[in-house]
Coordinates of C-alpha atoms in Angstrom, one line a residue:
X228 CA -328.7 182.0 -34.9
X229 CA -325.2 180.8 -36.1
X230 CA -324.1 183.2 -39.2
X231 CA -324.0 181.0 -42.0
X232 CA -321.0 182.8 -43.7
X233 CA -318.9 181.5 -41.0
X234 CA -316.9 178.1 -39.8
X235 CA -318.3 176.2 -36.9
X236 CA -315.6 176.9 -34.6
X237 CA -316.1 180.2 -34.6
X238 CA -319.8 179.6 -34.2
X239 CA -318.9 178.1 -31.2
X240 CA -316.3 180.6 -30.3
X241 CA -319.5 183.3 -30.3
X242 CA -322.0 181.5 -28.4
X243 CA -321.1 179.5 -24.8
X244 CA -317.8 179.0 -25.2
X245 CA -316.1 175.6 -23.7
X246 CA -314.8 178.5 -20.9
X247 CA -317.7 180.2 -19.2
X248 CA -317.1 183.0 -17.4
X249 CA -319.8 182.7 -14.3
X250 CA -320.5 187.2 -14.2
X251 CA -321.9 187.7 -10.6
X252 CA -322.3 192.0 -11.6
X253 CA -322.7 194.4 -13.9
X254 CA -318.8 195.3 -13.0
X255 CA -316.9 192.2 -13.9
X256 CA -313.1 191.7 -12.2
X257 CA -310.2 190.8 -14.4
X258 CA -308.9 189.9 -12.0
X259 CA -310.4 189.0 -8.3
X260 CA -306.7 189.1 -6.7
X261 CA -306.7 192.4 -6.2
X262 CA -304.3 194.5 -4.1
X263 CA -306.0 196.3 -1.6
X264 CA -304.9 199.4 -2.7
X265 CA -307.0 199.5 -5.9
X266 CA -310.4 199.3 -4.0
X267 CA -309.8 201.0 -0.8
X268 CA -308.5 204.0 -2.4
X269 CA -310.5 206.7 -1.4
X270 CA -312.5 208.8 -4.3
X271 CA -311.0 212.1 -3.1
X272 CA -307.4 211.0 -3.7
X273 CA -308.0 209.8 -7.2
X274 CA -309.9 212.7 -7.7
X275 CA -306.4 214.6 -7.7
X276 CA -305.6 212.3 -10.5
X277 CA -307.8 214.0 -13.2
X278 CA -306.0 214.8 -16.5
X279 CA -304.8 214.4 -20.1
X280 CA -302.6 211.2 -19.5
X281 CA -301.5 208.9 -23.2
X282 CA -304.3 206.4 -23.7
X283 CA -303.9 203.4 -25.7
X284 CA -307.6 202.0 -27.3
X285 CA -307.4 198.9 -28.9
X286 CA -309.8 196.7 -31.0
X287 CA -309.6 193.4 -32.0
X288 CA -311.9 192.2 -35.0
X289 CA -312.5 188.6 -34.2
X290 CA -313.1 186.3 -36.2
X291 CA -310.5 186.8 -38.4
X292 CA -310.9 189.5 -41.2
X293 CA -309.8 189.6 -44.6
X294 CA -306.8 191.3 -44.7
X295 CA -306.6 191.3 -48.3
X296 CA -309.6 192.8 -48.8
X297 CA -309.9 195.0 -45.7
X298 CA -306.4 197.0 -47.0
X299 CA -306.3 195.6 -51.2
X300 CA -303.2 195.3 -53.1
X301 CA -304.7 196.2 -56.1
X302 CA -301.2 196.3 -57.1
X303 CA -300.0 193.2 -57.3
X304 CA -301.6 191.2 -60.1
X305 CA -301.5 187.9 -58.3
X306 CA -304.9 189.1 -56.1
X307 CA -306.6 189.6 -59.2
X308 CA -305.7 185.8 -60.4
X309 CA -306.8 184.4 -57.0
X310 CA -310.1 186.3 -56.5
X311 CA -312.2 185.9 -59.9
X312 CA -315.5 186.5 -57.8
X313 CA -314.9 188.6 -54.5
X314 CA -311.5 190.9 -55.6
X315 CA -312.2 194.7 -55.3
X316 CA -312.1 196.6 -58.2
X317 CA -308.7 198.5 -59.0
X318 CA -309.1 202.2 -58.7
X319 CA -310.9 204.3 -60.8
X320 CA -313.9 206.0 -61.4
X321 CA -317.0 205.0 -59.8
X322 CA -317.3 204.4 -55.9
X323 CA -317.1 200.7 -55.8
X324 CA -313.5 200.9 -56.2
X325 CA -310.2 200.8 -54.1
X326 CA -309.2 203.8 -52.7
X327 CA -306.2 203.9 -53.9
X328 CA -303.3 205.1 -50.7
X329 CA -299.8 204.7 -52.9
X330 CA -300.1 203.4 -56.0
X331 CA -300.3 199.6 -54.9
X332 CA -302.6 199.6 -51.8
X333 CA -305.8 201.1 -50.7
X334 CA -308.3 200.7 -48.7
X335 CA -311.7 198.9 -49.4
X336 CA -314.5 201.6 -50.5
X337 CA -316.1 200.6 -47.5
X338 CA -313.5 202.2 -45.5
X339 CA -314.1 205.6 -47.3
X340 CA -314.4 207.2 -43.6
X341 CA -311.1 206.2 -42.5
X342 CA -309.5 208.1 -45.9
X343 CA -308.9 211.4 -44.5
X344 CA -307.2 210.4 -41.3
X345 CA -304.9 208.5 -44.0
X346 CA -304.6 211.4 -46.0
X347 CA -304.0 213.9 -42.8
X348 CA -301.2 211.8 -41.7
X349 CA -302.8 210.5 -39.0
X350 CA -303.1 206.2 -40.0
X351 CA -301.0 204.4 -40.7
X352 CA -301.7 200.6 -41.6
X353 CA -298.9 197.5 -41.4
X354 CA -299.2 194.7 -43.8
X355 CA -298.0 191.0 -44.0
X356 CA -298.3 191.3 -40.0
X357 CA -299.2 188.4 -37.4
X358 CA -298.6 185.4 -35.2
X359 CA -295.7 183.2 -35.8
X360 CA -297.3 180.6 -34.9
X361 CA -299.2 178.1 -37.6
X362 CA -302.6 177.7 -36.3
X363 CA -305.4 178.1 -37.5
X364 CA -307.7 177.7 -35.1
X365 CA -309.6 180.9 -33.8
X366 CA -309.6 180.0 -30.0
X367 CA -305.8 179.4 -29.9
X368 CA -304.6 182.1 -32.0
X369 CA -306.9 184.7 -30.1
X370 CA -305.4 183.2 -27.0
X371 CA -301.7 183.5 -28.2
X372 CA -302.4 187.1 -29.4
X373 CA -303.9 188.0 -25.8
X374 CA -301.5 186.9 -24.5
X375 CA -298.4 187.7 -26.7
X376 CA -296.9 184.5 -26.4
X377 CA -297.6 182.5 -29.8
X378 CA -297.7 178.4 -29.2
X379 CA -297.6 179.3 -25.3
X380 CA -301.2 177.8 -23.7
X381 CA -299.9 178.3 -20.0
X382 CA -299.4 181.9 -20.3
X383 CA -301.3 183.6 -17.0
X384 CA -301.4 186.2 -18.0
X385 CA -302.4 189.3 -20.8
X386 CA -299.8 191.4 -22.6
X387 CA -302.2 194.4 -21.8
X388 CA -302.4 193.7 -18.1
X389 CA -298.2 193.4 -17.8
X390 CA -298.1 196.6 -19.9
X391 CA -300.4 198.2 -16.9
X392 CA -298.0 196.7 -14.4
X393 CA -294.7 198.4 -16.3
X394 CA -296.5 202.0 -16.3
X395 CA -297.7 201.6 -12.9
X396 CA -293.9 200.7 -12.3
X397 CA -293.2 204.0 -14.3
X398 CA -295.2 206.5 -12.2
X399 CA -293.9 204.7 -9.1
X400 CA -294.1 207.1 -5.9
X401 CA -297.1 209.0 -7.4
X402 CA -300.6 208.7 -7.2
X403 CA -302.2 206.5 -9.4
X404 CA -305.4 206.6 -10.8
X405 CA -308.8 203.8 -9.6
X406 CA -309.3 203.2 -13.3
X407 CA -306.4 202.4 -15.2
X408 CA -307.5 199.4 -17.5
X409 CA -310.9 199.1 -19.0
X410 CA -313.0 196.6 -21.4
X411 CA -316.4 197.7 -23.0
X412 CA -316.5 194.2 -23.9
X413 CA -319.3 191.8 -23.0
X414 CA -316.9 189.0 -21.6
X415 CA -313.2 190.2 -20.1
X416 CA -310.5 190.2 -22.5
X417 CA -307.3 187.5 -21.8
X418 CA -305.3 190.9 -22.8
X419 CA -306.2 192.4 -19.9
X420 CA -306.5 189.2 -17.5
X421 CA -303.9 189.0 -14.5
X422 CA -303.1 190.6 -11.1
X423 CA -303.4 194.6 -12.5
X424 CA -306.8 195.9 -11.8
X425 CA -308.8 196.7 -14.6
X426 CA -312.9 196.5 -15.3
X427 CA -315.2 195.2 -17.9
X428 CA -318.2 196.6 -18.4
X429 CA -320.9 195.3 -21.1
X430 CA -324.2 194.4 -21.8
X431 CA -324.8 191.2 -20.0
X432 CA -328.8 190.6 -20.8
X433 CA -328.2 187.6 -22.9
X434 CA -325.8 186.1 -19.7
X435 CA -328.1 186.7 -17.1
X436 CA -331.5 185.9 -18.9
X437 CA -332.1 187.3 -22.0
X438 CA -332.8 185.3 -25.0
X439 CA -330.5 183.5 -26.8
X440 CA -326.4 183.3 -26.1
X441 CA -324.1 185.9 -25.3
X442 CA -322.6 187.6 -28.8
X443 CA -319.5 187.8 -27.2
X444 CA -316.7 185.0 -26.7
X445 CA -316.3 184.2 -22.8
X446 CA -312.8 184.3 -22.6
X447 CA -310.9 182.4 -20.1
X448 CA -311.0 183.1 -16.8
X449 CA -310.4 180.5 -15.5
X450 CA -307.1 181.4 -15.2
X451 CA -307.4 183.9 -12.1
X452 CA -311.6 183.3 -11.1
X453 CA -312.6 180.1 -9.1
X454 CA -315.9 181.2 -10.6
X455 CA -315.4 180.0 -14.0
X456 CA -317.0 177.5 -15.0
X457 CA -315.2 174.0 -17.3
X458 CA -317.4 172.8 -19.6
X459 CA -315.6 169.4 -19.5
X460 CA -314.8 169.3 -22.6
X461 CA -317.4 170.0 -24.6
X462 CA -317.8 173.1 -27.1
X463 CA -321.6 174.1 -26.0
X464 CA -323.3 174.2 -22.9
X465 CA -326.5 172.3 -22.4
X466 CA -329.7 174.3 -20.8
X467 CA -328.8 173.0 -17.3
X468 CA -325.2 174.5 -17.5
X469 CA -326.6 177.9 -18.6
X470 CA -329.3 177.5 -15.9
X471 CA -326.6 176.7 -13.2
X472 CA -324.6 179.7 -14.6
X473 CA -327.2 181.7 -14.1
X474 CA -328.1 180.8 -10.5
X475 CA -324.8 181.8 -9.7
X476 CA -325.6 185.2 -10.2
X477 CA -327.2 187.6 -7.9
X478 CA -331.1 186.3 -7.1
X479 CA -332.2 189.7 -6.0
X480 CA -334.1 190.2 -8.9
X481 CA -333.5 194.3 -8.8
X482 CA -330.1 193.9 -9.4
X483 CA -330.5 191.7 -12.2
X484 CA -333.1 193.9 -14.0
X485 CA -330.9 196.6 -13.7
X486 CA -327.5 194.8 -14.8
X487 CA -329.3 193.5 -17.8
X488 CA -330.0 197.2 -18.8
X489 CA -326.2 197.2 -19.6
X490 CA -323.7 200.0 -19.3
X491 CA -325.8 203.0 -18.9
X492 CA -327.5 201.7 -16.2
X493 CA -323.8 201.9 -13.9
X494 CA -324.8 205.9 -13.9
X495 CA -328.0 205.6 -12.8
X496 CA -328.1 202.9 -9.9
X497 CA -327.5 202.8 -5.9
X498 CA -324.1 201.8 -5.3
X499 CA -325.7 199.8 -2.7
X500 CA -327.4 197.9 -5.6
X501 CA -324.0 196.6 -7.1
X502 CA -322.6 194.3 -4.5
X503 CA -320.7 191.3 -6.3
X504 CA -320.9 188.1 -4.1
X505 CA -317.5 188.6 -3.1
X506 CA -318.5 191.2 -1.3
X507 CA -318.8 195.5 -2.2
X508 CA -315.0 196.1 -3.5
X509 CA -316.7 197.2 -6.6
X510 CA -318.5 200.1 -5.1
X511 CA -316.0 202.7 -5.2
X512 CA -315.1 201.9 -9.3
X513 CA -318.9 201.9 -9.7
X514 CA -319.2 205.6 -7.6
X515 CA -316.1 206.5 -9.6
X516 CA -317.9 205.8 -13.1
X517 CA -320.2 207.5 -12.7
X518 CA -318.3 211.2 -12.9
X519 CA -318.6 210.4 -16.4
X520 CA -322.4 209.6 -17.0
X521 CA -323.6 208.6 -20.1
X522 CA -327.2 210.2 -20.1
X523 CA -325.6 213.6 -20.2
X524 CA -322.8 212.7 -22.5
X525 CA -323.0 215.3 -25.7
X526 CA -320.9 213.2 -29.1
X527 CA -318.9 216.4 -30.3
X528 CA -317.9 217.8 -33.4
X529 CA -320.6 216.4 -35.7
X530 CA -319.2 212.6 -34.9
X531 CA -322.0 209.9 -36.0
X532 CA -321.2 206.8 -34.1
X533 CA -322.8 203.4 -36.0
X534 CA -325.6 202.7 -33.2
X535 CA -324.4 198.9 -32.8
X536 CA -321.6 197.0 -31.2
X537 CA -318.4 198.5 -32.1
X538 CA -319.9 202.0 -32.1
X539 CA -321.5 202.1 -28.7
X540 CA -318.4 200.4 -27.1
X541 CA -316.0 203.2 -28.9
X542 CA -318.8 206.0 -27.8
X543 CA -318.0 204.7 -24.0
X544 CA -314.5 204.8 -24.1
X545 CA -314.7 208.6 -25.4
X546 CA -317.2 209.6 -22.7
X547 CA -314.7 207.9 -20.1
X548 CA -311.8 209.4 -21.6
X549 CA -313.2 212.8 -21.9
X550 CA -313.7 212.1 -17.9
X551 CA -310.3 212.3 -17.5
X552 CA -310.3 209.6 -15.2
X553 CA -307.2 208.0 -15.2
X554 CA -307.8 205.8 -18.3
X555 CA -304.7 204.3 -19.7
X556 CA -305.8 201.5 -21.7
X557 CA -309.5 200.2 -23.1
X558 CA -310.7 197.5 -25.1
X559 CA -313.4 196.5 -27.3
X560 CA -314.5 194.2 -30.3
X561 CA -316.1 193.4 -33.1
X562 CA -316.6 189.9 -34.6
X563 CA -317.9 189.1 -37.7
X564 CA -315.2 188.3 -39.7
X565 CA -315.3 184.5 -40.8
X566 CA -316.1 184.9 -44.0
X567 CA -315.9 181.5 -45.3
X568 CA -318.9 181.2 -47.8
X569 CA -320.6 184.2 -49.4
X570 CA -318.1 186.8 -48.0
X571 CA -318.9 189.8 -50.8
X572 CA -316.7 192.0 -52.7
X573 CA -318.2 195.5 -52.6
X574 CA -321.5 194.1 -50.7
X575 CA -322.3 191.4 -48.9
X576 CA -321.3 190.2 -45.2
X577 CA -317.3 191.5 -45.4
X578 CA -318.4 194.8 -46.8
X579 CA -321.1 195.2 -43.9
X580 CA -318.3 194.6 -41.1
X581 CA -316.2 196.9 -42.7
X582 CA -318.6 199.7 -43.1
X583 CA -319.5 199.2 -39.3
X584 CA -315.3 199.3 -38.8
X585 CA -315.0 202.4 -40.3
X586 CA -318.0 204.2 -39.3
X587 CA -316.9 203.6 -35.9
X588 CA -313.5 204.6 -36.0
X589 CA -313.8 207.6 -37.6
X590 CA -316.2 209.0 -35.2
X591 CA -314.3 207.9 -32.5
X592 CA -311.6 210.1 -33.8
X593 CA -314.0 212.8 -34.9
X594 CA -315.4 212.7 -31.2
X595 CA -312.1 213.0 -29.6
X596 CA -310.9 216.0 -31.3
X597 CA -307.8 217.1 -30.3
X598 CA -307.7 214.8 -27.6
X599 CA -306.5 212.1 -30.2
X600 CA -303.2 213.7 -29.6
X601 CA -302.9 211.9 -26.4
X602 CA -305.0 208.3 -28.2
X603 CA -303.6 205.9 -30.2
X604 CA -305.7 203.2 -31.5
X605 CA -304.5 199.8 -32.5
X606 CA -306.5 197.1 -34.1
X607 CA -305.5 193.5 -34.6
X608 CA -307.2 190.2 -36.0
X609 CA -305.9 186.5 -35.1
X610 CA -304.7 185.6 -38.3
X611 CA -305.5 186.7 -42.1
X612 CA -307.7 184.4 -44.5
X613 CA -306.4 182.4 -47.4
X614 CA -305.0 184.4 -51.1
X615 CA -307.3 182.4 -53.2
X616 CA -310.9 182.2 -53.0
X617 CA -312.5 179.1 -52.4
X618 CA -315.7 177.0 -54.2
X619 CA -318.2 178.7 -51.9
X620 CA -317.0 182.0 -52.8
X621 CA -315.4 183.0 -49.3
X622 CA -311.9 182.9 -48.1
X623 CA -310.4 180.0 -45.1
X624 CA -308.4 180.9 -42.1
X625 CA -305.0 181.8 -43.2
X626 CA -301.6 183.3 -42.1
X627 CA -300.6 187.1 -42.2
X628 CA -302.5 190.2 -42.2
X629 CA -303.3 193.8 -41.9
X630 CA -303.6 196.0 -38.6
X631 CA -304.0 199.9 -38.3
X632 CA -302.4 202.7 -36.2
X633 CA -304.8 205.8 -35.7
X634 CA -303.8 208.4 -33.6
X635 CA -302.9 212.3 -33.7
X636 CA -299.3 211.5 -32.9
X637 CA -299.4 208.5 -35.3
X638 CA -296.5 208.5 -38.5
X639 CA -299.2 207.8 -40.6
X640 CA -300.0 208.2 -44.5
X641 CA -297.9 205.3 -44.9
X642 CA -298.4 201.1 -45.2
X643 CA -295.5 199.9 -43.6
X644 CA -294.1 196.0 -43.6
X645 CA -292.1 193.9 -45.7
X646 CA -294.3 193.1 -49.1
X647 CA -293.7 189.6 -49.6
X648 CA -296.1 188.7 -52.8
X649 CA -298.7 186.5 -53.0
X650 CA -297.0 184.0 -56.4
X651 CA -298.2 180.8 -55.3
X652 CA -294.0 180.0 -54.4
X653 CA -293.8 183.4 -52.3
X654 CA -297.4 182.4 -50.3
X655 CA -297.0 180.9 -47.0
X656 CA -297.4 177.1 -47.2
X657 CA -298.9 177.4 -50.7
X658 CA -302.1 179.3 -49.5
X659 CA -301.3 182.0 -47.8
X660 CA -300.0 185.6 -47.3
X661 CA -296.5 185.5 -45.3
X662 CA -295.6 187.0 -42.5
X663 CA -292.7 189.6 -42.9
X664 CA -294.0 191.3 -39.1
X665 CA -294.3 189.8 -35.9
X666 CA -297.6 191.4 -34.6
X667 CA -295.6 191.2 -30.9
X668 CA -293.1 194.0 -33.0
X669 CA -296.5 196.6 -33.6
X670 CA -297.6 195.9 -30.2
X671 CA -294.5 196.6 -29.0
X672 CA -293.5 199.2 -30.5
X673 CA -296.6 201.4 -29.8
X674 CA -296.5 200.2 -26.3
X675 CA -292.9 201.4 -26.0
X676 CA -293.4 204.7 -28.2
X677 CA -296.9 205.5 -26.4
X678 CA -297.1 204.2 -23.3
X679 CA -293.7 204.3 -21.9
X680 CA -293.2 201.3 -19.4
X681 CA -290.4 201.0 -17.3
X682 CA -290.1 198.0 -18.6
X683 CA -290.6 196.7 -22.2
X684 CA -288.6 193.5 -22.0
X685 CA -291.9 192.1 -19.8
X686 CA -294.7 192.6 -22.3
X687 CA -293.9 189.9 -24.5
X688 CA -292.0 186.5 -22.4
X689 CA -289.4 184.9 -24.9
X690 CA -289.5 187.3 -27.5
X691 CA -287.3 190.7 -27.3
X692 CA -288.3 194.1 -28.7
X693 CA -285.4 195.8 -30.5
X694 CA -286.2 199.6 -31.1
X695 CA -283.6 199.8 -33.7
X696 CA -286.1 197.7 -35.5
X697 CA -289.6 200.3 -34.7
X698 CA -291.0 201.3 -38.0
X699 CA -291.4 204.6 -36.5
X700 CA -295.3 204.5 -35.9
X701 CA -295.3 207.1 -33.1
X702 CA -293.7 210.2 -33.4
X703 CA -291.1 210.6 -30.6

């Protein structure tokens, strides 16, 4: 059922999308042009591979979250004017009150988890951040993110999957692990679609038969699959679409039971029962998986990971890093954030999402340990929602916004960015909060600082990353 706090693009955007993405196995492709050395690698070689490499995590919160509220500036007296009904409390006693970080932001209470990494030095948050770019529409500005080329539709490409081609390009003449790029999203991610091998693995029971439509976006992969499907235009698919999409899975009806089970049920099948239709190049990633099975996998340290979306997806990528497999980048998700009536102040739907947020994070970092040394964690949102609130007591799809940096080699304890003010003359067209930082800068930046790639001037195509400009995010 569509959320009723939300607009109806992005009810669209979260059931059949106008892109299907036709699954045909419980180990999706980014990308079906793969070089032949990425599946015919033998398991012993990448065995070799095994170690503590840098990992990059990100999550994107679709749907566009509150910026405003998600990191408050409580100290600027504007927020207060333009939220009669939904602003957060200043600091002070009680616990439905910022938490205050410097004197003019903190975080909302709901984010009470994610306070000591904060404190330790280990987040750090960037505000007034995002696209340049002035939509407002949730399928383009995800795109233009993905991608990291803002007002760009023919981009073939994901900023994630050229930053896989520039380490690869870094560690050339070595060995190179099977698994370098991986989504524990439902649908593939545009960030990581293109000719760099990576996986997606989710829950695909609402795809392949289960009721109702997939809670996740299908992103466009049409792009490098001839199996995607165009829905001609129009925003929802009819019965006989899904129904054809659906017959263009496997028929044996073993596999399908057993892909519907989701991503647990990788570690316990027969290789020989996950054969795609292109044939069984998936077998040795699906062999390879399964070194890190789930069944057996022990959360450490007293971590408590929310048992829902963002949660289980985080809980995977820390079995998989934990592995030591290779893993150099992972994705995952959580929607949820169109608040457009009824979106809350200390309760409600906003408040909800964020507890979720920040459960998850922090047990992802709790889980990790010291391993975090080697993790950052980036999270990004498509754009930020308007200053004032509207009649329905929401917000509407706005301009800049806030992103975090979590990681044990993070410069955090800080909010970094250009404070622009939200004065109706210092708002961005009127109605909303101004971008002082590209978003392409912070993705860059970590990339560069974290990562390393051989190549930086590649991630992002017309746009050039100047590190005499960094914030200094990542130690170095």
């Amino acid at each position: 059922m569509a959320k009723k706090y939300c607009c109806d693009e992005y009810t669209r955007l979260t059931g059949v999308s106008r892109r299907v993405f036709v699954r045909t196995g419980g180990l999706a492709m980014v990308s079906f042009g793969l070089a032949p050395c990425f599946m015919g690698r033998a398991l012993g070689a990448t065995a070799s591979l095994q170690g503590r490499g840098k990992i990059l995590v990100c999550v994107f919160q679709r749907g566009a979250v509150d910026g405003l509220s998600m990191v408050v500036p409580h100290g600027d007296r504007e927020y207060y004017k333009a939220r009669q009904n939904i602003a957060i409390e200043a600091p002070g006693r009680g616990s439905n009150r910022v938490i205050d970080l410097d004197g003019f932001f903190g975080l909302h209470p709901s984010l009470a988890p994610l306070q000591p990494w904060y404190e330790e030095g280990h987040l750090a948050i960037v505000h007034a951040v995002g696209s340049p770019d002035a939509t407002r529409s949730h399928f383009d500005a995800q795109d233009y993110m993905e991608t990291g080329t803002p007002g760009v539709k023919s981009t073939p490409d994901g900023w994630l999957n050229r930053l896989l081609a520039e380490t690869a390009e870094a560690e050339l003449g070595g060995p190179q692990a099977l698994i370098r790029g991986l989504a524990v999203t439902q649908q593939e991610p545009l960030a990581l679609s293109g000719p760099q091998a990576s996986l997606a693995v989710g829950d695909l029971q609402q795809f392949l038969g289960g009721e109702g439509a997939p809670s996740q976006r299908a992103r466009g992969t049409d792009r490098q699959m001839n199996a995607a499907t165009d829905m001609a235009g129009s925003d929802m698919a009819n019965e006989r679409q899904v129904e054809q999409a659906r017959r263009r899975t496997s028929g044996n009806q073993r596999q399908r039971e057993m892909l519907a089970s989701g991503f647990e049920a990788l570690y316990g099948a027969d290789e020989r029962d996950i054969v795609l239709s292109t044939g069984s190049e998936a077998l040795d990633a699906v062999a390879f998986l399964k070194t890190a099975d789930p069944l057996r996998y022990q959360v450490a340290n007293g971590a408590e990971y929310p048992n829902v979306g963002l949660g289980r997806q985080l809980r995977h990528v820390a079995q998989l890093i934990k592995a030591d497999i290779g893993l150099e980048i992972a994705f995952a998700d959580i929607e949820g954030w169109d608040t457009h009536r009824q979106q809350g102040s200390t309760q409600g739907p906003l408040a909800n999402r964020l507890t979720e947020f920040g459960q998850a994070l922090a047990a992802f970092a709790r889980d990790l340990g010291d391993r975090m040394e080697d993790v950052v964690v980036l999270t990004m949102s498509e754009f930020g929602r308007t200053v004032e609130e509207n009649g329905s007591r929401g917000t509407d799809h706005g301009h800049a916004n806030a992103c975090m940096v979590l990681g044990g080699q993070v410069n955090g304890g800080t909010v970094y960015g250009d404070w622009p003010g939200l004065s109706r003359e210092q708002r961005y067209q009127g109605r909303d909060l101004a971008i002082t930082t590209d978003f392409r800068d912070v993705f860059g930046e970590v990339a560069d600082t974290h990562l390393s790639p051989a190549n930086r001037d590649t991630l992002f195509p017309g746009h050039v990353l100047e590190p005499s400009n960094y914030k200094g995010l990542i130690k170095t």
